[in-house]
Protein backbone atom coordinates (compact mmCIF):
# COMPACT_ATOMS: atom_id res chain seq x y z
CA UNK A 1 0.00 0.00 0.00
CA UNK A 2 1.61 3.16 -1.06
CA UNK A 3 2.38 5.59 1.62
CA UNK A 4 1.27 9.20 1.19
CA UNK A 5 4.08 11.57 1.06
CA UNK A 6 3.56 14.81 2.86
CA UNK A 7 4.72 17.82 0.97
CA UNK A 8 6.94 19.97 3.00
CA UNK A 9 5.76 23.55 3.48
CA UNK A 10 7.72 25.95 1.38
CA UNK A 11 9.94 28.20 3.39
CA UNK A 12 8.60 31.70 3.60
CA UNK A 13 10.33 34.16 1.37
CA UNK A 14 12.27 36.78 3.20
CA UNK A 15 10.32 40.04 3.53
CA UNK A 16 11.69 43.01 1.57
CA UNK A 17 12.46 46.09 3.58
CA UNK A 18 9.98 48.89 3.05
CA UNK A 19 11.34 51.67 0.92
CA UNK A 20 11.82 54.74 2.95
CA UNK A 21 11.10 58.12 1.32
CA UNK A 22 13.95 60.61 1.45
CA UNK A 23 13.30 63.22 4.07
CA UNK A 24 12.84 66.74 2.74
CA UNK A 25 15.46 69.21 3.86
CA UNK A 26 14.07 71.49 6.50
CA UNK A 27 13.80 75.08 5.33
CA UNK A 28 15.45 77.56 7.61
CA UNK A 29 13.02 79.87 9.32
CA UNK A 30 13.24 83.49 8.15
CA UNK A 31 15.30 85.61 10.44
CA UNK A 32 13.42 88.28 12.31
CA UNK A 33 14.43 91.82 11.33
CA UNK A 34 16.59 93.55 13.90
CA UNK A 35 14.75 95.92 16.21
CA UNK A 36 14.71 99.54 15.16
CA UNK A 37 16.45 101.92 17.50
CA UNK A 38 14.16 104.95 17.83
CA UNK A 39 15.64 108.33 17.08
CA UNK A 40 14.85 111.59 18.88
CA UNK A 41 11.47 112.11 17.20
CA UNK A 42 10.51 108.46 17.62
CA UNK A 43 11.42 108.61 21.31
CA UNK A 44 9.38 111.79 21.65
CA UNK A 45 6.39 110.01 20.07
CA UNK A 46 6.71 107.05 22.45
CA UNK A 47 7.04 109.39 25.43
CA UNK A 48 3.98 111.35 24.33
CA UNK A 49 1.93 108.16 23.96
CA UNK A 50 3.01 106.95 27.39
CA UNK A 51 2.10 110.29 28.97
CA UNK A 52 -1.30 110.34 27.24
CA UNK A 53 -1.97 106.75 28.33
CA UNK A 54 -1.06 107.52 31.94
CA UNK A 55 -3.26 110.61 31.92
CA UNK A 56 -6.18 108.64 30.49
CA UNK A 57 -5.91 105.78 32.99
CA UNK A 58 -5.56 108.18 35.90
CA UNK A 59 -9.03 109.52 35.07
CA UNK A 60 -10.46 106.50 36.98
CA UNK A 61 -8.75 106.50 40.39
CA UNK A 62 -9.21 103.76 42.95
CA UNK A 63 -11.52 105.93 45.06
CA UNK A 64 -13.94 106.37 42.17
CA UNK A 65 -13.78 102.65 41.40
CA UNK A 66 -14.57 101.77 45.04
CA UNK A 67 -17.48 104.20 45.05
CA UNK A 68 -19.11 102.11 42.30
CA UNK A 69 -19.30 99.14 44.70
CA UNK A 70 -20.29 100.55 48.10
CA UNK A 71 -21.00 97.20 49.78
CA UNK A 72 -17.83 95.48 48.55
CA UNK A 73 -15.75 98.56 49.32
CA UNK A 74 -16.96 98.29 52.91
CA UNK A 75 -16.41 94.54 53.24
CA UNK A 76 -13.20 94.09 51.20
CA UNK A 77 -11.66 97.40 50.16
CA UNK A 78 -8.19 95.91 49.69
CA UNK A 79 -9.52 93.30 47.27
CA UNK A 80 -11.28 95.99 45.22
CA UNK A 81 -8.10 98.05 45.12
CA UNK A 82 -6.22 95.01 43.86
CA UNK A 83 -8.87 94.44 41.17
CA UNK A 84 -8.62 98.10 40.16
CA UNK A 85 -4.83 97.89 39.94
CA UNK A 86 -5.01 94.73 37.82
CA UNK A 87 -7.61 96.27 35.51
CA UNK A 88 -5.55 99.43 35.02
CA UNK A 89 -2.41 97.40 34.34
CA UNK A 90 -4.18 95.19 31.79
CA UNK A 91 -5.60 98.22 30.03
CA UNK A 92 -2.14 99.76 29.96
CA UNK A 93 -0.60 96.59 28.49
CA UNK A 94 -3.38 96.25 25.90
CA UNK A 95 -3.00 99.89 24.82
CA UNK A 96 0.77 99.51 24.54
CA UNK A 97 0.38 96.32 22.50
CA UNK A 98 -2.13 97.92 20.11
CA UNK A 99 0.07 100.98 19.71
CA UNK A 100 3.06 98.75 19.03
CA UNK A 101 1.12 96.88 16.33
CA UNK A 102 0.19 100.16 14.67
CA UNK A 103 3.79 101.36 14.79
CA UNK A 104 5.00 98.10 13.24
CA UNK A 105 2.34 97.93 10.51
CA UNK A 106 2.87 101.53 9.44
CA UNK A 107 6.64 101.51 9.90
CA UNK A 108 6.40 104.68 11.97
CA UNK A 109 9.73 104.37 13.76
CA UNK A 110 11.63 103.70 10.55
CA UNK A 111 10.03 106.62 8.77
CA UNK A 112 10.72 108.94 11.67
CA UNK A 113 14.35 107.84 11.58
CA UNK A 114 14.40 108.55 7.82
CA UNK A 115 13.01 111.99 8.58
CA UNK A 116 15.87 112.51 11.02
CA UNK A 117 18.33 111.64 8.26
CA UNK A 118 16.68 114.05 5.81
CA UNK A 119 16.69 116.86 8.35
CA UNK A 120 20.35 116.19 9.11
CA UNK A 121 21.23 116.30 5.41
CA UNK A 122 19.27 119.53 4.97
CA UNK A 123 21.09 121.09 7.90
CA UNK A 124 24.39 119.98 6.42
CA UNK A 125 23.54 121.55 3.06
CA UNK A 126 22.47 124.75 4.78
CA UNK A 127 25.67 124.94 6.78
CA UNK A 128 27.75 124.26 3.68
CA UNK A 129 25.82 126.99 1.88
CA UNK A 130 26.52 129.42 4.69
CA UNK A 131 30.23 128.59 4.74
CA UNK A 132 31.06 128.14 1.07
CA UNK A 133 28.23 130.10 -0.49
CA UNK A 134 25.38 128.62 -2.44
CA UNK A 135 23.27 129.67 -5.35
CA UNK A 136 24.19 132.35 -7.83
CA UNK A 137 26.77 134.93 -6.86
CA UNK A 138 28.06 132.88 -3.93
CA UNK A 139 25.11 133.89 -1.68
CA UNK A 140 22.85 131.33 -0.05
CA UNK A 141 19.14 131.80 -0.81
CA UNK A 142 18.26 132.45 2.84
CA UNK A 143 20.88 135.24 2.96
CA UNK A 144 19.45 137.22 0.04
CA UNK A 145 17.93 140.65 0.78
CA UNK A 146 14.13 141.00 0.98
CA UNK A 147 13.96 142.85 -2.34
CA UNK A 148 15.68 139.98 -4.18
CA UNK A 149 13.46 137.37 -2.54
CA UNK A 150 10.36 139.44 -3.33
CA UNK A 151 11.42 139.81 -6.95
CA UNK A 152 12.15 136.09 -7.22
CA UNK A 153 8.74 135.15 -5.84
CA UNK A 154 6.69 137.81 -7.64
CA UNK A 155 8.68 137.89 -10.89
CA UNK A 156 6.72 135.15 -12.73
CA UNK A 157 3.35 136.52 -11.57
CA UNK A 158 4.27 140.07 -12.53
CA UNK A 159 5.54 138.94 -15.93
CA UNK A 160 2.27 137.11 -16.61
CA UNK A 161 0.26 140.14 -15.47
CA UNK A 162 2.36 142.42 -17.69
CA UNK A 163 1.68 140.15 -20.66
CA UNK A 164 -2.06 140.29 -20.02
CA UNK A 165 -1.96 144.08 -19.70
CA UNK A 166 -0.04 144.38 -22.97
CA UNK A 167 -2.62 142.23 -24.74
CA UNK A 168 -5.47 144.32 -23.32
CA UNK A 169 -3.68 147.52 -24.35
CA UNK A 170 -3.29 146.30 -27.93
CA UNK A 171 -6.97 145.32 -28.01
CA UNK A 172 -8.02 148.73 -26.71
CA UNK A 173 -5.81 150.46 -29.27
CA UNK A 174 -7.45 148.56 -32.12
CA UNK A 175 -10.93 149.28 -30.72
CA UNK A 176 -10.08 152.97 -30.30
CA UNK A 177 -8.79 153.13 -33.88
CA UNK A 178 -12.07 151.69 -35.15
CA UNK A 179 -14.07 154.13 -33.02
CA UNK A 180 -11.94 157.01 -34.30
CA UNK A 181 -12.73 156.08 -37.89
CA UNK A 182 -16.44 155.88 -37.07
CA UNK A 183 -16.43 159.23 -35.25
CA UNK A 184 -14.39 160.84 -38.03
CA UNK A 185 -16.89 159.64 -40.62
CA UNK A 186 -19.78 160.99 -38.57
CA UNK A 187 -17.94 164.31 -38.11
CA UNK A 188 -17.34 164.61 -41.85
CA UNK A 189 -21.00 163.89 -42.44
CA UNK A 190 -22.00 166.59 -39.92
CA UNK A 191 -19.66 169.08 -41.58
CA UNK A 192 -21.22 168.26 -44.94
CA UNK A 193 -24.70 168.81 -43.52
CA UNK A 194 -23.64 172.11 -41.92
CA UNK A 195 -22.10 173.26 -45.21
CA UNK A 196 -25.33 172.37 -47.00
CA UNK A 197 -27.41 174.28 -44.46
CA UNK A 198 -25.10 177.29 -44.78
CA UNK A 199 -25.50 177.17 -48.55
CA UNK A 200 -29.28 177.08 -48.21
CA UNK A 201 -29.13 180.03 -45.81
CA UNK A 202 -27.03 182.01 -48.28
CA UNK A 203 -29.49 181.24 -51.03
CA UNK A 204 -32.35 182.37 -48.82
CA UNK A 205 -30.51 185.55 -47.91
CA UNK A 206 -29.84 186.25 -51.59
CA UNK A 207 -33.46 185.59 -52.47
CA UNK A 208 -34.57 187.87 -49.64
CA UNK A 209 -32.28 190.66 -50.86
CA UNK A 210 -33.65 190.40 -54.39
CA UNK A 211 -37.22 190.47 -53.11
CA UNK A 212 -36.53 193.58 -51.05
CA UNK A 213 -34.99 195.30 -54.12
CA UNK A 214 -38.04 194.47 -56.23
CA UNK A 215 -40.38 195.89 -53.61
CA UNK A 216 -38.42 199.16 -53.46
CA UNK A 217 -38.44 199.53 -57.20
mmCIF file of C-alpha atoms in Angstrom:
data_model
loop_
_atom_site.group_PDB
_atom_site.id
_atom_site.type_symbol
_atom_site.label_atom_id
_atom_site.label_comp_id
_atom_site.label_asym_id
_atom_site.label_seq_id
_atom_site.Cartn_x
_atom_site.Cartn_y
_atom_site.Cartn_z
ATOM 1 C CA UNK A 1 0.000 0.000 0.000
ATOM 2 C CA UNK A 2 1.608 3.156 -1.064
ATOM 3 C CA UNK A 3 2.375 5.586 1.619
ATOM 4 C CA UNK A 4 1.270 9.196 1.195
ATOM 5 C CA UNK A 5 4.081 11.567 1.059
ATOM 6 C CA UNK A 6 3.557 14.811 2.859
ATOM 7 C CA UNK A 7 4.715 17.820 0.973
ATOM 8 C CA UNK A 8 6.941 19.969 3.001
ATOM 9 C CA UNK A 9 5.761 23.551 3.476
ATOM 10 C CA UNK A 10 7.719 25.952 1.383
ATOM 11 C CA UNK A 11 9.942 28.199 3.389
ATOM 12 C CA UNK A 12 8.595 31.696 3.604
ATOM 13 C CA UNK A 13 10.328 34.162 1.368
ATOM 14 C CA UNK A 14 12.266 36.782 3.203
ATOM 15 C CA UNK A 15 10.316 40.037 3.525
ATOM 16 C CA UNK A 16 11.692 43.007 1.573
ATOM 17 C CA UNK A 17 12.459 46.087 3.578
ATOM 18 C CA UNK A 18 9.981 48.889 3.047
ATOM 19 C CA UNK A 19 11.343 51.665 0.918
ATOM 20 C CA UNK A 20 11.825 54.737 2.955
ATOM 21 C CA UNK A 21 11.105 58.124 1.323
ATOM 22 C CA UNK A 22 13.950 60.606 1.453
ATOM 23 C CA UNK A 23 13.297 63.220 4.075
ATOM 24 C CA UNK A 24 12.839 66.743 2.736
ATOM 25 C CA UNK A 25 15.460 69.206 3.860
ATOM 26 C CA UNK A 26 14.067 71.493 6.500
ATOM 27 C CA UNK A 27 13.796 75.083 5.328
ATOM 28 C CA UNK A 28 15.448 77.564 7.609
ATOM 29 C CA UNK A 29 13.015 79.874 9.322
ATOM 30 C CA UNK A 30 13.238 83.487 8.150
ATOM 31 C CA UNK A 31 15.298 85.607 10.436
ATOM 32 C CA UNK A 32 13.417 88.279 12.305
ATOM 33 C CA UNK A 33 14.432 91.819 11.333
ATOM 34 C CA UNK A 34 16.593 93.550 13.901
ATOM 35 C CA UNK A 35 14.746 95.917 16.211
ATOM 36 C CA UNK A 36 14.706 99.542 15.161
ATOM 37 C CA UNK A 37 16.448 101.922 17.496
ATOM 38 C CA UNK A 38 14.162 104.953 17.826
ATOM 39 C CA UNK A 39 15.638 108.332 17.075
ATOM 40 C CA UNK A 40 14.848 111.595 18.884
ATOM 41 C CA UNK A 41 11.473 112.109 17.202
ATOM 42 C CA UNK A 42 10.510 108.459 17.617
ATOM 43 C CA UNK A 43 11.419 108.607 21.314
ATOM 44 C CA UNK A 44 9.381 111.786 21.655
ATOM 45 C CA UNK A 45 6.391 110.011 20.075
ATOM 46 C CA UNK A 46 6.707 107.051 22.450
ATOM 47 C CA UNK A 47 7.038 109.393 25.428
ATOM 48 C CA UNK A 48 3.983 111.347 24.325
ATOM 49 C CA UNK A 49 1.930 108.157 23.962
ATOM 50 C CA UNK A 50 3.009 106.951 27.393
ATOM 51 C CA UNK A 51 2.100 110.292 28.970
ATOM 52 C CA UNK A 52 -1.298 110.341 27.245
ATOM 53 C CA UNK A 53 -1.971 106.750 28.327
ATOM 54 C CA UNK A 54 -1.064 107.519 31.938
ATOM 55 C CA UNK A 55 -3.260 110.614 31.921
ATOM 56 C CA UNK A 56 -6.178 108.636 30.492
ATOM 57 C CA UNK A 57 -5.906 105.781 32.990
ATOM 58 C CA UNK A 58 -5.561 108.184 35.900
ATOM 59 C CA UNK A 59 -9.034 109.523 35.074
ATOM 60 C CA UNK A 60 -10.456 106.502 36.980
ATOM 61 C CA UNK A 61 -8.749 106.496 40.386
ATOM 62 C CA UNK A 62 -9.208 103.761 42.948
ATOM 63 C CA UNK A 63 -11.519 105.925 45.062
ATOM 64 C CA UNK A 64 -13.941 106.367 42.167
ATOM 65 C CA UNK A 65 -13.781 102.651 41.395
ATOM 66 C CA UNK A 66 -14.567 101.768 45.038
ATOM 67 C CA UNK A 67 -17.483 104.199 45.048
ATOM 68 C CA UNK A 68 -19.114 102.111 42.298
ATOM 69 C CA UNK A 69 -19.298 99.139 44.702
ATOM 70 C CA UNK A 70 -20.289 100.553 48.095
ATOM 71 C CA UNK A 71 -20.996 97.201 49.779
ATOM 72 C CA UNK A 72 -17.831 95.482 48.555
ATOM 73 C CA UNK A 73 -15.751 98.556 49.323
ATOM 74 C CA UNK A 74 -16.958 98.287 52.915
ATOM 75 C CA UNK A 75 -16.410 94.542 53.236
ATOM 76 C CA UNK A 76 -13.201 94.086 51.202
ATOM 77 C CA UNK A 77 -11.660 97.401 50.159
ATOM 78 C CA UNK A 78 -8.190 95.910 49.685
ATOM 79 C CA UNK A 79 -9.520 93.301 47.265
ATOM 80 C CA UNK A 80 -11.282 95.988 45.225
ATOM 81 C CA UNK A 81 -8.097 98.051 45.124
ATOM 82 C CA UNK A 82 -6.218 95.012 43.861
ATOM 83 C CA UNK A 83 -8.868 94.443 41.169
ATOM 84 C CA UNK A 84 -8.621 98.095 40.164
ATOM 85 C CA UNK A 85 -4.832 97.894 39.940
ATOM 86 C CA UNK A 86 -5.009 94.727 37.822
ATOM 87 C CA UNK A 87 -7.608 96.267 35.510
ATOM 88 C CA UNK A 88 -5.553 99.425 35.017
ATOM 89 C CA UNK A 89 -2.413 97.405 34.341
ATOM 90 C CA UNK A 90 -4.181 95.185 31.793
ATOM 91 C CA UNK A 91 -5.605 98.218 30.028
ATOM 92 C CA UNK A 92 -2.138 99.755 29.961
ATOM 93 C CA UNK A 93 -0.596 96.593 28.490
ATOM 94 C CA UNK A 94 -3.378 96.250 25.900
ATOM 95 C CA UNK A 95 -3.000 99.888 24.822
ATOM 96 C CA UNK A 96 0.772 99.512 24.540
ATOM 97 C CA UNK A 97 0.378 96.324 22.501
ATOM 98 C CA UNK A 98 -2.131 97.917 20.114
ATOM 99 C CA UNK A 99 0.070 100.976 19.708
ATOM 100 C CA UNK A 100 3.063 98.747 19.028
ATOM 101 C CA UNK A 101 1.125 96.876 16.330
ATOM 102 C CA UNK A 102 0.192 100.162 14.669
ATOM 103 C CA UNK A 103 3.790 101.355 14.786
ATOM 104 C CA UNK A 104 5.001 98.102 13.238
ATOM 105 C CA UNK A 105 2.339 97.930 10.509
ATOM 106 C CA UNK A 106 2.866 101.533 9.441
ATOM 107 C CA UNK A 107 6.641 101.515 9.902
ATOM 108 C CA UNK A 108 6.397 104.679 11.975
ATOM 109 C CA UNK A 109 9.728 104.373 13.761
ATOM 110 C CA UNK A 110 11.634 103.697 10.545
ATOM 111 C CA UNK A 111 10.027 106.621 8.770
ATOM 112 C CA UNK A 112 10.723 108.943 11.672
ATOM 113 C CA UNK A 113 14.353 107.841 11.576
ATOM 114 C CA UNK A 114 14.404 108.549 7.819
ATOM 115 C CA UNK A 115 13.007 111.991 8.584
ATOM 116 C CA UNK A 116 15.867 112.515 11.023
ATOM 117 C CA UNK A 117 18.334 111.645 8.264
ATOM 118 C CA UNK A 118 16.678 114.049 5.806
ATOM 119 C CA UNK A 119 16.691 116.856 8.351
ATOM 120 C CA UNK A 120 20.349 116.191 9.105
ATOM 121 C CA UNK A 121 21.229 116.301 5.406
ATOM 122 C CA UNK A 122 19.270 119.530 4.967
ATOM 123 C CA UNK A 123 21.089 121.094 7.895
ATOM 124 C CA UNK A 124 24.386 119.981 6.424
ATOM 125 C CA UNK A 125 23.544 121.553 3.061
ATOM 126 C CA UNK A 126 22.466 124.755 4.784
ATOM 127 C CA UNK A 127 25.673 124.937 6.776
ATOM 128 C CA UNK A 128 27.749 124.255 3.679
ATOM 129 C CA UNK A 129 25.820 126.986 1.882
ATOM 130 C CA UNK A 130 26.520 129.421 4.694
ATOM 131 C CA UNK A 131 30.226 128.593 4.743
ATOM 132 C CA UNK A 132 31.064 128.144 1.067
ATOM 133 C CA UNK A 133 28.233 130.099 -0.486
ATOM 134 C CA UNK A 134 25.376 128.622 -2.441
ATOM 135 C CA UNK A 135 23.267 129.667 -5.354
ATOM 136 C CA UNK A 136 24.193 132.355 -7.826
ATOM 137 C CA UNK A 137 26.766 134.935 -6.863
ATOM 138 C CA UNK A 138 28.057 132.878 -3.927
ATOM 139 C CA UNK A 139 25.113 133.888 -1.684
ATOM 140 C CA UNK A 140 22.854 131.328 -0.049
ATOM 141 C CA UNK A 141 19.135 131.799 -0.809
ATOM 142 C CA UNK A 142 18.262 132.452 2.839
ATOM 143 C CA UNK A 143 20.875 135.240 2.961
ATOM 144 C CA UNK A 144 19.451 137.223 0.037
ATOM 145 C CA UNK A 145 17.932 140.653 0.780
ATOM 146 C CA UNK A 146 14.131 140.996 0.976
ATOM 147 C CA UNK A 147 13.960 142.845 -2.344
ATOM 148 C CA UNK A 148 15.680 139.981 -4.183
ATOM 149 C CA UNK A 149 13.456 137.371 -2.537
ATOM 150 C CA UNK A 150 10.357 139.437 -3.335
ATOM 151 C CA UNK A 151 11.417 139.815 -6.953
ATOM 152 C CA UNK A 152 12.147 136.095 -7.222
ATOM 153 C CA UNK A 153 8.736 135.150 -5.839
ATOM 154 C CA UNK A 154 6.693 137.812 -7.637
ATOM 155 C CA UNK A 155 8.675 137.890 -10.895
ATOM 156 C CA UNK A 156 6.715 135.152 -12.727
ATOM 157 C CA UNK A 157 3.354 136.524 -11.572
ATOM 158 C CA UNK A 158 4.275 140.070 -12.533
ATOM 159 C CA UNK A 159 5.537 138.943 -15.932
ATOM 160 C CA UNK A 160 2.271 137.112 -16.614
ATOM 161 C CA UNK A 161 0.256 140.138 -15.475
ATOM 162 C CA UNK A 162 2.364 142.419 -17.693
ATOM 163 C CA UNK A 163 1.681 140.154 -20.663
ATOM 164 C CA UNK A 164 -2.064 140.288 -20.020
ATOM 165 C CA UNK A 165 -1.958 144.076 -19.696
ATOM 166 C CA UNK A 166 -0.045 144.385 -22.967
ATOM 167 C CA UNK A 167 -2.624 142.228 -24.741
ATOM 168 C CA UNK A 168 -5.472 144.323 -23.319
ATOM 169 C CA UNK A 169 -3.679 147.518 -24.351
ATOM 170 C CA UNK A 170 -3.295 146.300 -27.926
ATOM 171 C CA UNK A 171 -6.968 145.316 -28.013
ATOM 172 C CA UNK A 172 -8.022 148.732 -26.709
ATOM 173 C CA UNK A 173 -5.805 150.460 -29.269
ATOM 174 C CA UNK A 174 -7.448 148.561 -32.119
ATOM 175 C CA UNK A 175 -10.931 149.281 -30.724
ATOM 176 C CA UNK A 176 -10.075 152.973 -30.304
ATOM 177 C CA UNK A 177 -8.789 153.126 -33.877
ATOM 178 C CA UNK A 178 -12.070 151.689 -35.151
ATOM 179 C CA UNK A 179 -14.068 154.125 -33.018
ATOM 180 C CA UNK A 180 -11.939 157.009 -34.304
ATOM 181 C CA UNK A 181 -12.728 156.077 -37.887
ATOM 182 C CA UNK A 182 -16.439 155.877 -37.074
ATOM 183 C CA UNK A 183 -16.430 159.231 -35.253
ATOM 184 C CA UNK A 184 -14.390 160.843 -38.033
ATOM 185 C CA UNK A 185 -16.885 159.637 -40.619
ATOM 186 C CA UNK A 186 -19.776 160.988 -38.573
ATOM 187 C CA UNK A 187 -17.936 164.308 -38.113
ATOM 188 C CA UNK A 188 -17.336 164.606 -41.849
ATOM 189 C CA UNK A 189 -21.001 163.891 -42.438
ATOM 190 C CA UNK A 190 -21.999 166.586 -39.925
ATOM 191 C CA UNK A 191 -19.656 169.079 -41.581
ATOM 192 C CA UNK A 192 -21.216 168.265 -44.940
ATOM 193 C CA UNK A 193 -24.701 168.810 -43.524
ATOM 194 C CA UNK A 194 -23.636 172.106 -41.925
ATOM 195 C CA UNK A 195 -22.104 173.262 -45.211
ATOM 196 C CA UNK A 196 -25.326 172.366 -47.001
ATOM 197 C CA UNK A 197 -27.405 174.277 -44.459
ATOM 198 C CA UNK A 198 -25.102 177.294 -44.779
ATOM 199 C CA UNK A 199 -25.505 177.168 -48.554
ATOM 200 C CA UNK A 200 -29.279 177.084 -48.209
ATOM 201 C CA UNK A 201 -29.133 180.028 -45.807
ATOM 202 C CA UNK A 202 -27.030 182.013 -48.275
ATOM 203 C CA UNK A 203 -29.493 181.240 -51.030
ATOM 204 C CA UNK A 204 -32.347 182.373 -48.818
ATOM 205 C CA UNK A 205 -30.508 185.550 -47.915
ATOM 206 C CA UNK A 206 -29.837 186.252 -51.593
ATOM 207 C CA UNK A 207 -33.459 185.593 -52.467
ATOM 208 C CA UNK A 208 -34.573 187.869 -49.637
ATOM 209 C CA UNK A 209 -32.282 190.661 -50.860
ATOM 210 C CA UNK A 210 -33.654 190.404 -54.390
ATOM 211 C CA UNK A 211 -37.218 190.473 -53.112
ATOM 212 C CA UNK A 212 -36.530 193.578 -51.051
ATOM 213 C CA UNK A 213 -34.991 195.304 -54.123
ATOM 214 C CA UNK A 214 -38.038 194.472 -56.226
ATOM 215 C CA UNK A 215 -40.377 195.892 -53.613
ATOM 216 C CA UNK A 216 -38.421 199.164 -53.456
ATOM 217 C CA UNK A 217 -38.444 199.527 -57.202
#
